Amino acid sequence: MKPLTQAQAEILAAVPRLGTDEVPVAEALYRVIAEPAVAAGPVPPFPNSAMDGYAVRSADLTSVPVTLPVNEDVAAGSVPTMDVTPGTVTRIMTGAPMPGGADAVVPVEETESIDRSTVTIRASVGEGTHVRPAGGDVAPGDIVVDAGVRLTARHVAALGGAGITPVVSKVPTVALMSTGDEVVEPDTADLAPGMIRDTNRVLLRGMLTDLGVPFVDLGIIGDDTQELRAAYVHASEVGDIIVSTGGVSMGDFDFVKAILADTGSVDFWRVAMQPGKPFAFGNVSGTPLFGLPGNPVSTFVSFEQFVRPAILSMMGAAKLFRPRIAGVMGEDVQTNDEKEVFLRVLLAEDSNGSFVAVRSGGQGSNILSALAAAEAFAVVPVGVGSLSAGDPVTLEMFTWTENRGIDG
Ligand code: AMP
Ligand code: MG
């Protein structure tokens, strides 16, 4: 069996790195930025007020309360027409440019204005108080987002604030298909004898959508030589990578191998992982092919361990793998010491704040209910074979979205 990390390394070495595009910030979400985004100018672009209040010369407030004349009002979006000269102030709104001469802002709460032409200030302020200096967020030449980051909403906001049009990687289009004579569309109401509903394509479509990657869904392909060959060739034409499920277990090897013999190459691997041991990797006319096992949980684990990192690598991402955190096993469990085992687990927090993992249900590679309920993998390395309640365990966080209600 091939060690998992070796299989991952071979795949990452084999997939191409895609080219780049310049895209508007509004279209950059989930793209991987290809070059460091360097700020041309300062953010904020000008010194401005952090509060609604009065722009002052702090030296005028050594003795308070003090009543001073108001020069003018400056709102966000307008510019001051007068400097703040000694013994005067300017009424200013949050985000409005600081007038020349002023070095601080007194919040409106610290003042009293009987008529609009004067104000009584009750508190003194130090120089710079409530002033946001030009470049206080980003200075010219600063790197706003470094190369290799997959852009989230927060990143695109930071790029937008700095006026940067990012250079991002192209995104691969994934051609996907399920294979198997027994597989029918998932919304089939009455299953004919021996038929099962296709769970793998909706699973793959969902995971690709989460990744921000487009796909072409080629549907369900029967276990027929001509049909399969045509589907793989078509997939190689419409996709930058091909992801299929099924047909990679021992009995099917020769079949698919023969199909792909004249159009590409495919290697069948037995990867030391569970679920997901049978796996095929190769290419059809140069288009990388990921042949995932047919069992849905194996499909999920294989996608997570091979396809997702490969797609991120093609896009030039610096970080390819899910976050891993330290946790504690909450129950005794026997695994397989020859394989890296990905238990599907639910997490609870103990009184020390540690995450305690218990299996979310049956661990068979067909048990989708337990996968659906799970929050993480508990990763049990090769050579371990069993864990006891209280043992440390590594958790791989494949999903960690909402996990608290209004009660905390
Ligand atoms: P295979 O890899 O084709 O030998 O399939 C392994 C197991 O996964 C068999 O029990 C198949 O019926 C099942 N299977 C294959 N494809 C799918 C699919 N798209 N959805 C759900 N189960 C599948
Ligand atoms: Mg099959």
Short mmCIF file of C-alpha atoms and ligand atoms in Angstrom, two decimals:
data_model
loop_
_atom_site.label_atom_id
_atom_site.label_comp_id
_atom_site.label_asym_id
_atom_site.label_seq_id
_atom_site.Cartn_x
_atom_site.Cartn_y
_atom_site.Cartn_z
CA MET A 1 0.00 0.00 0.00
CA LYS A 2 1.12 3.52 -0.80
CA PRO A 3 1.45 5.81 2.23
CA LEU A 4 -1.10 8.62 2.10
CA THR A 5 1.47 11.42 2.16
CA GLN A 6 3.35 9.79 -0.72
CA ALA A 7 0.17 9.52 -2.77
CA GLN A 8 -0.59 13.17 -2.04
CA ALA A 9 2.93 14.24 -3.03
CA GLU A 10 2.78 12.30 -6.31
CA ILE A 11 -0.55 13.89 -7.21
CA LEU A 12 0.60 17.40 -6.33
CA ALA A 13 3.72 16.89 -8.45
CA ALA A 14 1.63 15.73 -11.41
CA VAL A 15 -1.05 18.43 -11.63
CA PRO A 16 -0.29 21.61 -13.59
CA ARG A 17 -0.16 25.12 -12.21
CA LEU A 18 -2.78 27.28 -13.94
CA GLY A 19 -2.20 30.73 -15.42
CA THR A 20 -3.44 34.03 -14.05
CA ASP A 21 -6.08 36.69 -14.70
CA GLU A 22 -6.56 40.24 -13.48
CA VAL A 23 -10.10 40.45 -12.11
CA PRO A 24 -12.21 43.15 -10.47
CA VAL A 25 -12.34 42.85 -6.71
CA ALA A 26 -16.03 41.94 -6.88
CA GLU A 27 -15.18 38.81 -8.86
CA ALA A 28 -12.17 37.73 -6.83
CA LEU A 29 -13.94 35.85 -4.05
CA TYR A 30 -12.43 32.35 -3.50
CA ARG A 31 -9.78 32.91 -6.17
CA VAL A 32 -6.16 32.43 -5.13
CA ILE A 33 -4.14 35.61 -5.41
CA ALA A 34 -1.10 34.97 -7.59
CA GLU A 35 1.06 37.99 -6.83
CA PRO A 36 1.43 39.97 -3.62
CA ALA A 37 -1.15 42.78 -3.60
CA VAL A 38 0.94 45.90 -2.98
CA ALA A 39 -0.75 49.15 -1.96
CA ALA A 40 0.04 52.09 -4.24
CA GLY A 41 -1.29 54.71 -1.85
CA PRO A 42 -2.12 55.03 1.85
CA VAL A 43 -5.27 53.67 3.51
CA PRO A 44 -6.98 55.73 4.82
CA PRO A 45 -6.04 58.11 2.01
CA PHE A 46 -6.23 61.21 4.25
CA PRO A 47 -6.24 61.93 8.00
CA ASN A 48 -9.83 61.83 9.22
CA SER A 49 -11.96 61.84 12.32
CA ALA A 50 -12.80 58.62 14.17
CA MET A 51 -15.71 60.29 15.99
CA ASP A 52 -18.49 62.80 15.57
CA GLY A 53 -17.29 65.84 17.50
CA TYR A 54 -14.95 68.80 17.20
CA ALA A 55 -11.56 69.07 15.54
CA VAL A 56 -9.36 71.02 17.93
CA ARG A 57 -5.82 72.10 18.67
CA SER A 58 -5.14 70.05 21.80
CA ALA A 59 -3.04 72.90 23.24
CA ASP A 60 -6.22 75.02 23.41
CA LEU A 61 -7.75 72.62 25.94
CA THR A 62 -5.19 72.77 28.76
CA SER A 63 -7.85 74.32 30.98
CA VAL A 64 -11.43 73.02 30.67
CA PRO A 65 -14.27 73.68 30.42
CA VAL A 66 -13.58 76.18 27.69
CA THR A 67 -15.98 77.82 25.21
CA LEU A 68 -14.64 78.32 21.67
CA PRO A 69 -16.03 79.59 18.35
CA VAL A 70 -16.92 76.99 15.67
CA ASN A 71 -15.41 77.65 12.22
CA GLU A 72 -17.65 75.41 10.12
CA ASP A 73 -19.17 71.92 9.84
CA VAL A 74 -17.35 69.20 7.87
CA ALA A 75 -19.27 66.04 6.93
CA ALA A 76 -17.84 62.80 5.52
CA GLY A 77 -17.45 63.29 1.79
CA SER A 78 -16.80 67.03 1.99
CA VAL A 79 -13.54 68.88 2.61
CA PRO A 80 -12.72 71.62 5.13
CA THR A 81 -12.53 75.14 3.72
CA MET A 82 -10.77 76.63 6.73
CA ASP A 83 -7.86 75.72 8.96
CA VAL A 84 -8.37 75.44 12.70
CA THR A 85 -6.54 78.50 14.00
CA PRO A 86 -5.59 78.89 17.70
CA GLY A 87 -8.67 79.33 19.87
CA THR A 88 -11.14 77.92 17.28
CA VAL A 89 -12.65 74.51 16.50
CA THR A 90 -14.42 72.83 13.56
CA ARG A 91 -17.46 70.58 13.94
CA ILE A 92 -16.57 67.28 12.28
CA MET A 93 -18.31 63.99 11.47
CA THR A 94 -16.83 60.50 11.51
CA GLY A 95 -14.76 59.92 8.38
CA ALA A 96 -14.51 63.61 7.43
CA PRO A 97 -11.03 64.96 6.58
CA MET A 98 -9.21 66.67 9.42
CA PRO A 99 -8.85 70.40 8.86
CA GLY A 100 -5.35 71.86 8.79
CA GLY A 101 -4.14 73.06 12.16
CA ALA A 102 -6.25 70.59 14.18
CA ASP A 103 -4.43 67.73 15.91
CA ALA A 104 -7.23 65.95 17.83
CA VAL A 105 -10.96 65.37 17.99
CA VAL A 106 -13.15 65.86 21.06
CA PRO A 107 -16.17 63.52 20.91
CA VAL A 108 -19.54 65.27 20.86
CA GLU A 109 -20.41 63.56 24.17
CA GLU A 110 -17.73 65.70 25.89
CA THR A 111 -19.22 68.95 24.63
CA GLU A 112 -22.25 71.17 24.85
CA SER A 113 -23.37 73.48 22.06
CA ILE A 114 -26.10 75.98 22.92
CA ASP A 115 -25.99 77.68 19.53
CA ARG A 116 -24.12 76.39 16.49
CA SER A 117 -21.53 79.16 16.47
CA THR A 118 -19.84 78.20 19.77
CA VAL A 119 -19.20 75.05 21.76
CA THR A 120 -18.24 74.37 25.34
CA ILE A 121 -15.68 71.59 25.67
CA ARG A 122 -15.53 69.76 28.98
CA ALA A 123 -12.59 67.41 28.47
CA SER A 124 -9.04 67.96 27.29
CA VAL A 125 -7.55 65.51 24.79
CA GLY A 126 -4.01 64.52 23.88
CA GLU A 127 -2.53 65.14 20.44
CA GLY A 128 -3.80 62.59 17.89
CA THR A 129 -6.81 61.52 19.96
CA HIS A 130 -9.64 60.15 17.74
CA VAL A 131 -7.69 61.02 14.58
CA ARG A 132 -7.16 58.25 12.00
CA PRO A 133 -3.89 59.12 10.29
CA ALA A 134 -3.34 58.68 6.55
CA GLY A 135 -1.79 55.25 6.04
CA GLY A 136 -2.77 54.12 9.53
CA ASP A 137 -4.23 50.91 8.07
CA VAL A 138 -1.98 50.40 5.04
CA ALA A 139 1.11 52.39 4.06
CA PRO A 140 2.16 52.75 0.41
CA GLY A 141 4.21 49.70 -0.51
CA ASP A 142 2.63 47.48 2.15
CA ILE A 143 1.51 44.01 1.09
CA VAL A 144 -2.25 43.94 1.68
CA VAL A 145 -2.65 40.23 0.84
CA ASP A 146 0.28 37.95 0.11
CA ALA A 147 0.54 35.61 -2.87
CA GLY A 148 -1.03 32.20 -2.37
CA VAL A 149 -3.96 33.29 -0.20
CA ARG A 150 -7.41 32.06 -1.20
CA LEU A 151 -9.47 35.22 -1.01
CA THR A 152 -12.33 35.35 1.46
CA ALA A 153 -14.83 38.18 1.85
CA ARG A 154 -12.44 39.83 4.33
CA HIS A 155 -9.56 39.72 1.87
CA VAL A 156 -11.54 41.18 -1.02
CA ALA A 157 -12.71 43.96 1.29
CA ALA A 158 -9.10 44.80 2.19
CA LEU A 159 -8.12 44.75 -1.50
CA GLY A 160 -11.08 46.95 -2.37
CA GLY A 161 -10.14 49.45 0.33
CA ALA A 162 -6.67 49.76 -1.14
CA GLY A 163 -7.99 50.09 -4.70
CA ILE A 164 -6.14 47.00 -5.88
CA THR A 165 -7.25 44.92 -8.86
CA PRO A 166 -5.84 41.53 -7.91
CA VAL A 167 -3.94 39.14 -10.14
CA VAL A 168 -5.51 35.76 -9.39
CA SER A 169 -5.08 32.24 -10.61
CA LYS A 170 -7.39 30.79 -13.19
CA VAL A 171 -9.86 28.27 -11.79
CA PRO A 172 -10.01 24.72 -13.12
CA THR A 173 -13.28 23.39 -14.48
CA VAL A 174 -13.99 19.94 -13.11
CA ALA A 175 -15.69 17.34 -15.27
CA LEU A 176 -17.45 14.91 -12.97
CA MET A 177 -19.37 11.68 -13.33
CA SER A 178 -20.66 8.74 -11.39
CA THR A 179 -20.22 5.27 -12.80
CA GLY A 180 -22.19 2.13 -12.16
CA ASP A 181 -25.10 0.20 -13.68
CA GLU A 182 -26.81 0.20 -10.28
CA VAL A 183 -26.75 3.99 -9.86
CA VAL A 184 -29.83 6.14 -10.58
CA GLU A 185 -30.66 9.81 -10.05
CA PRO A 186 -30.93 10.75 -6.35
CA ASP A 187 -34.54 11.94 -6.54
CA THR A 188 -35.78 8.66 -7.97
CA ALA A 189 -38.89 7.87 -5.91
CA ASP A 190 -39.29 4.14 -6.49
CA LEU A 191 -36.07 2.23 -6.78
CA ALA A 192 -36.09 -0.76 -9.07
CA PRO A 193 -34.61 -3.91 -7.51
CA GLY A 194 -30.84 -3.67 -7.14
CA MET A 195 -30.70 0.07 -7.83
CA ILE A 196 -29.27 2.71 -5.49
CA ARG A 197 -29.53 6.49 -5.60
CA ASP A 198 -26.50 8.44 -6.75
CA THR A 199 -25.13 10.30 -3.75
CA ASN A 200 -21.66 10.96 -5.11
CA ARG A 201 -22.40 13.56 -7.72
CA VAL A 202 -24.43 15.79 -5.41
CA LEU A 203 -21.66 15.37 -2.85
CA LEU A 204 -18.97 16.35 -5.36
CA ARG A 205 -21.02 19.20 -6.77
CA GLY A 206 -21.49 20.56 -3.27
CA MET A 207 -17.84 20.29 -2.34
CA LEU A 208 -16.78 21.98 -5.59
CA THR A 209 -19.29 24.76 -5.00
CA ASP A 210 -17.88 25.26 -1.50
CA LEU A 211 -14.45 25.53 -3.09
CA GLY A 212 -15.68 28.10 -5.62
CA VAL A 213 -14.80 25.83 -8.54
CA PRO A 214 -17.05 25.34 -11.60
CA PHE A 215 -17.94 21.91 -12.89
CA VAL A 216 -19.50 20.13 -15.81
CA ASP A 217 -21.70 17.30 -14.59
CA LEU A 218 -21.63 14.45 -17.06
CA GLY A 219 -24.17 12.42 -15.13
CA ILE A 220 -24.27 8.70 -14.47
CA ILE A 221 -22.28 6.47 -16.80
CA GLY A 222 -23.14 2.80 -17.01
CA ASP A 223 -20.55 0.04 -16.72
CA ASP A 224 -20.23 -0.24 -20.45
CA THR A 225 -16.94 -0.04 -22.30
CA GLN A 226 -18.11 2.21 -25.13
CA GLU A 227 -20.11 4.48 -22.86
CA LEU A 228 -17.27 4.86 -20.35
CA ARG A 229 -14.64 5.50 -22.99
CA ALA A 230 -16.79 8.18 -24.63
CA ALA A 231 -17.49 9.78 -21.26
CA TYR A 232 -13.83 9.96 -20.24
CA VAL A 233 -12.82 11.39 -23.62
CA HIS A 234 -15.62 13.95 -23.45
CA ALA A 235 -14.62 14.78 -19.88
CA SER A 236 -11.04 15.41 -20.97
CA GLU A 237 -12.32 17.90 -23.54
CA VAL A 238 -14.64 19.89 -21.25
CA GLY A 239 -12.69 19.70 -17.98
CA ASP A 240 -9.29 20.75 -16.72
CA ILE A 241 -9.53 17.78 -14.41
CA ILE A 242 -11.77 14.73 -14.35
CA VAL A 243 -13.31 13.33 -11.19
CA SER A 244 -15.21 10.07 -11.47
CA THR A 245 -16.52 7.74 -8.81
CA GLY A 246 -16.82 3.98 -8.81
CA GLY A 247 -15.13 1.29 -10.82
CA VAL A 248 -11.78 1.40 -9.08
CA SER A 249 -12.11 -1.57 -6.78
CA MET A 250 -10.09 -4.71 -7.51
CA GLY A 251 -12.58 -6.37 -9.82
CA ASP A 252 -12.94 -3.37 -12.10
CA PHE A 253 -9.27 -2.53 -12.66
CA ASP A 254 -8.68 -4.27 -15.96
CA PHE A 255 -11.88 -2.90 -17.40
CA VAL A 256 -11.05 0.78 -16.88
CA LYS A 257 -7.37 0.19 -17.60
CA ALA A 258 -8.27 -1.21 -21.00
CA ILE A 259 -10.58 1.70 -21.71
CA LEU A 260 -7.89 4.24 -20.96
CA ALA A 261 -4.98 2.35 -22.48
CA ASP A 262 -5.10 4.17 -25.81
CA THR A 263 -6.23 7.62 -24.59
CA GLY A 264 -4.11 8.19 -21.53
CA SER A 265 -2.72 6.35 -18.61
CA VAL A 266 -4.06 5.40 -15.27
CA ASP A 267 -2.43 3.91 -12.19
CA PHE A 268 -4.45 2.07 -9.62
CA TRP A 269 -3.22 2.65 -6.15
CA ARG A 270 -3.95 1.00 -2.89
CA VAL A 271 -3.50 3.90 -0.52
CA ALA A 272 -2.90 3.15 3.16
CA MET A 273 -5.99 5.02 4.26
CA GLN A 274 -9.46 4.12 5.49
CA PRO A 275 -11.92 4.78 4.01
CA GLY A 276 -10.68 5.30 0.49
CA LYS A 277 -8.07 2.60 -0.09
CA PRO A 278 -8.76 1.95 -3.80
CA PHE A 279 -7.96 4.99 -5.88
CA ALA A 280 -6.99 5.65 -9.46
CA PHE A 281 -4.88 8.53 -10.68
CA GLY A 282 -3.77 9.24 -14.21
CA ASN A 283 -4.75 11.28 -17.21
CA VAL A 284 -6.94 11.17 -20.28
CA SER A 285 -5.20 12.93 -23.16
CA GLY A 286 -3.20 14.88 -20.58
CA THR A 287 -6.18 15.88 -18.41
CA PRO A 288 -5.62 14.70 -14.83
CA LEU A 289 -8.05 11.97 -13.81
CA PHE A 290 -9.07 11.23 -10.23
CA GLY A 291 -10.89 7.92 -9.98
CA LEU A 292 -12.51 7.94 -6.57
CA PRO A 293 -13.96 4.86 -4.91
CA GLY A 294 -17.71 4.39 -5.29
CA ASN A 295 -18.67 4.24 -1.64
CA PRO A 296 -19.85 7.73 -0.71
CA VAL A 297 -17.80 8.14 2.46
CA SER A 298 -14.71 7.00 0.55
CA THR A 299 -15.57 9.50 -2.16
CA PHE A 300 -15.70 12.24 0.48
CA VAL A 301 -12.44 11.27 2.19
CA SER A 302 -10.63 10.86 -1.15
CA PHE A 303 -11.88 14.20 -2.39
CA GLU A 304 -10.71 15.83 0.83
CA GLN A 305 -7.29 14.18 0.77
CA PHE A 306 -6.52 14.28 -2.96
CA VAL A 307 -8.82 16.35 -5.14
CA ARG A 308 -9.26 19.42 -2.97
CA PRO A 309 -5.52 19.88 -2.31
CA ALA A 310 -4.80 19.27 -6.01
CA ILE A 311 -7.29 21.93 -7.09
CA LEU A 312 -5.86 24.40 -4.56
CA SER A 313 -2.34 23.58 -5.78
CA MET A 314 -3.36 24.12 -9.41
CA MET A 315 -4.55 27.55 -8.31
CA GLY A 316 -1.27 28.28 -6.54
CA ALA A 317 -2.62 28.24 -2.99
CA ALA A 318 0.04 28.30 -0.29
CA LYS A 319 -2.12 26.26 2.09
CA LEU A 320 -3.58 23.06 0.68
CA PHE A 321 -4.88 21.15 3.65
CA ARG A 322 -7.63 21.57 6.22
CA PRO A 323 -6.77 22.87 9.67
CA ARG A 324 -5.80 20.26 12.21
CA ILE A 325 -6.19 20.79 15.94
CA ALA A 326 -5.39 18.75 19.01
CA GLY A 327 -8.30 16.94 20.64
CA VAL A 328 -9.05 14.07 22.97
CA MET A 329 -10.72 10.77 22.12
CA GLY A 330 -13.93 10.40 24.10
CA GLU A 331 -14.31 6.63 23.76
CA ASP A 332 -12.34 3.47 23.13
CA VAL A 333 -12.00 2.66 19.46
CA GLN A 334 -10.29 -0.05 17.43
CA THR A 335 -8.94 0.99 14.05
CA ASN A 336 -6.63 -0.55 11.44
CA ASP A 337 -2.95 -0.15 12.24
CA GLU A 338 -1.91 -0.58 8.61
CA LYS A 339 -3.86 2.44 7.44
CA GLU A 340 -4.33 6.09 8.28
CA VAL A 341 -7.91 6.03 9.54
CA PHE A 342 -10.27 8.97 9.21
CA LEU A 343 -12.96 8.47 11.85
CA ARG A 344 -16.02 10.62 11.39
CA VAL A 345 -16.59 12.28 14.74
CA LEU A 346 -18.74 14.70 16.68
CA LEU A 347 -17.06 17.11 19.07
CA ALA A 348 -17.96 18.31 22.54
CA GLU A 349 -15.98 20.66 24.74
CA ASP A 350 -14.90 19.37 28.14
CA SER A 351 -14.36 21.51 31.25
CA ASN A 352 -10.75 22.24 30.19
CA GLY A 353 -11.96 23.56 26.84
CA SER A 354 -10.55 20.53 25.01
CA PHE A 355 -12.45 19.06 22.07
CA VAL A 356 -13.58 15.55 22.87
CA ALA A 357 -14.35 13.35 19.87
CA VAL A 358 -16.87 10.54 19.67
CA ARG A 359 -17.86 8.69 16.52
CA SER A 360 -20.86 10.27 14.83
CA GLY A 361 -22.28 6.87 13.89
CA GLY A 362 -21.31 3.78 11.94
CA GLN A 363 -17.90 3.90 10.35
CA GLY A 364 -18.60 1.81 7.24
CA SER A 365 -17.62 3.52 4.01
CA ASN A 366 -21.26 3.50 2.89
CA ILE A 367 -22.67 5.10 6.06
CA LEU A 368 -23.59 8.58 4.88
CA SER A 369 -25.77 9.36 7.91
CA ALA A 370 -22.69 9.39 10.17
CA LEU A 371 -20.76 11.49 7.66
CA ALA A 372 -23.61 13.98 7.45
CA ALA A 373 -23.71 14.27 11.24
CA ALA A 374 -19.92 14.54 11.65
CA GLU A 375 -17.99 17.72 12.39
CA ALA A 376 -14.45 16.50 11.87
CA PHE A 377 -12.16 13.60 11.16
CA ALA A 378 -10.30 12.07 14.05
CA VAL A 379 -7.10 11.07 12.26
CA VAL A 380 -5.53 7.87 13.56
CA PRO A 381 -2.05 7.37 12.06
CA VAL A 382 -0.63 4.16 10.63
CA GLY A 383 0.77 1.97 13.38
CA VAL A 384 -1.65 3.00 16.13
CA GLY A 385 -4.58 0.64 15.67
CA SER A 386 -6.53 1.56 18.78
CA LEU A 387 -7.32 4.54 20.96
CA SER A 388 -8.69 4.67 24.48
CA ALA A 389 -10.97 7.28 25.97
CA GLY A 390 -8.76 10.17 27.08
CA ASP A 391 -6.03 9.59 24.48
CA PRO A 392 -4.89 12.62 22.51
CA VAL A 393 -6.06 12.60 18.90
CA THR A 394 -5.60 14.90 15.90
CA LEU A 395 -8.78 16.45 14.55
CA GLU A 396 -9.04 17.54 10.93
CA MET A 397 -11.69 20.24 10.65
CA PHE A 398 -13.39 19.63 7.32
CA THR A 399 -16.37 21.65 8.45
CA TRP A 400 -16.71 24.10 11.22
CA THR A 401 -19.49 26.47 10.39
CA GLU A 402 -22.25 27.44 12.81
CA ASN A 403 -22.00 25.43 15.99
CA ARG A 404 -23.71 27.50 18.67
CA GLY A 405 -27.32 28.42 19.25
CA ILE A 406 -28.57 31.55 21.01
CA ASP A 407 -28.00 29.95 24.41
CA GLY A 408 -24.25 29.85 23.79
P1 AMP B 1 -17.42 0.53 -7.03
O1 AMP B 1 -16.26 1.39 -6.62
O2 AMP B 1 -17.99 0.89 -8.35
O3 AMP B 1 -17.09 -0.92 -6.92
O4 AMP B 1 -18.56 0.82 -5.97
C1 AMP B 1 -18.37 0.55 -4.60
C2 AMP B 1 -19.68 0.71 -3.84
O5 AMP B 1 -20.12 2.05 -3.94
C3 AMP B 1 -20.82 -0.14 -4.37
O6 AMP B 1 -21.59 -0.57 -3.27
C4 AMP B 1 -21.59 0.82 -5.23
O7 AMP B 1 -22.92 0.45 -5.37
C5 AMP B 1 -21.45 2.09 -4.45
N1 AMP B 1 -21.57 3.26 -5.31
C6 AMP B 1 -20.93 3.42 -6.49
N2 AMP B 1 -21.25 4.62 -7.04
C7 AMP B 1 -22.11 5.21 -6.20
C8 AMP B 1 -22.81 6.44 -6.22
N3 AMP B 1 -22.64 7.33 -7.21
N4 AMP B 1 -23.62 6.75 -5.17
C9 AMP B 1 -23.76 5.88 -4.16
N5 AMP B 1 -23.13 4.70 -4.09
C10 AMP B 1 -22.32 4.34 -5.10
MG MG B 2 -19.20 0.32 -9.84
#
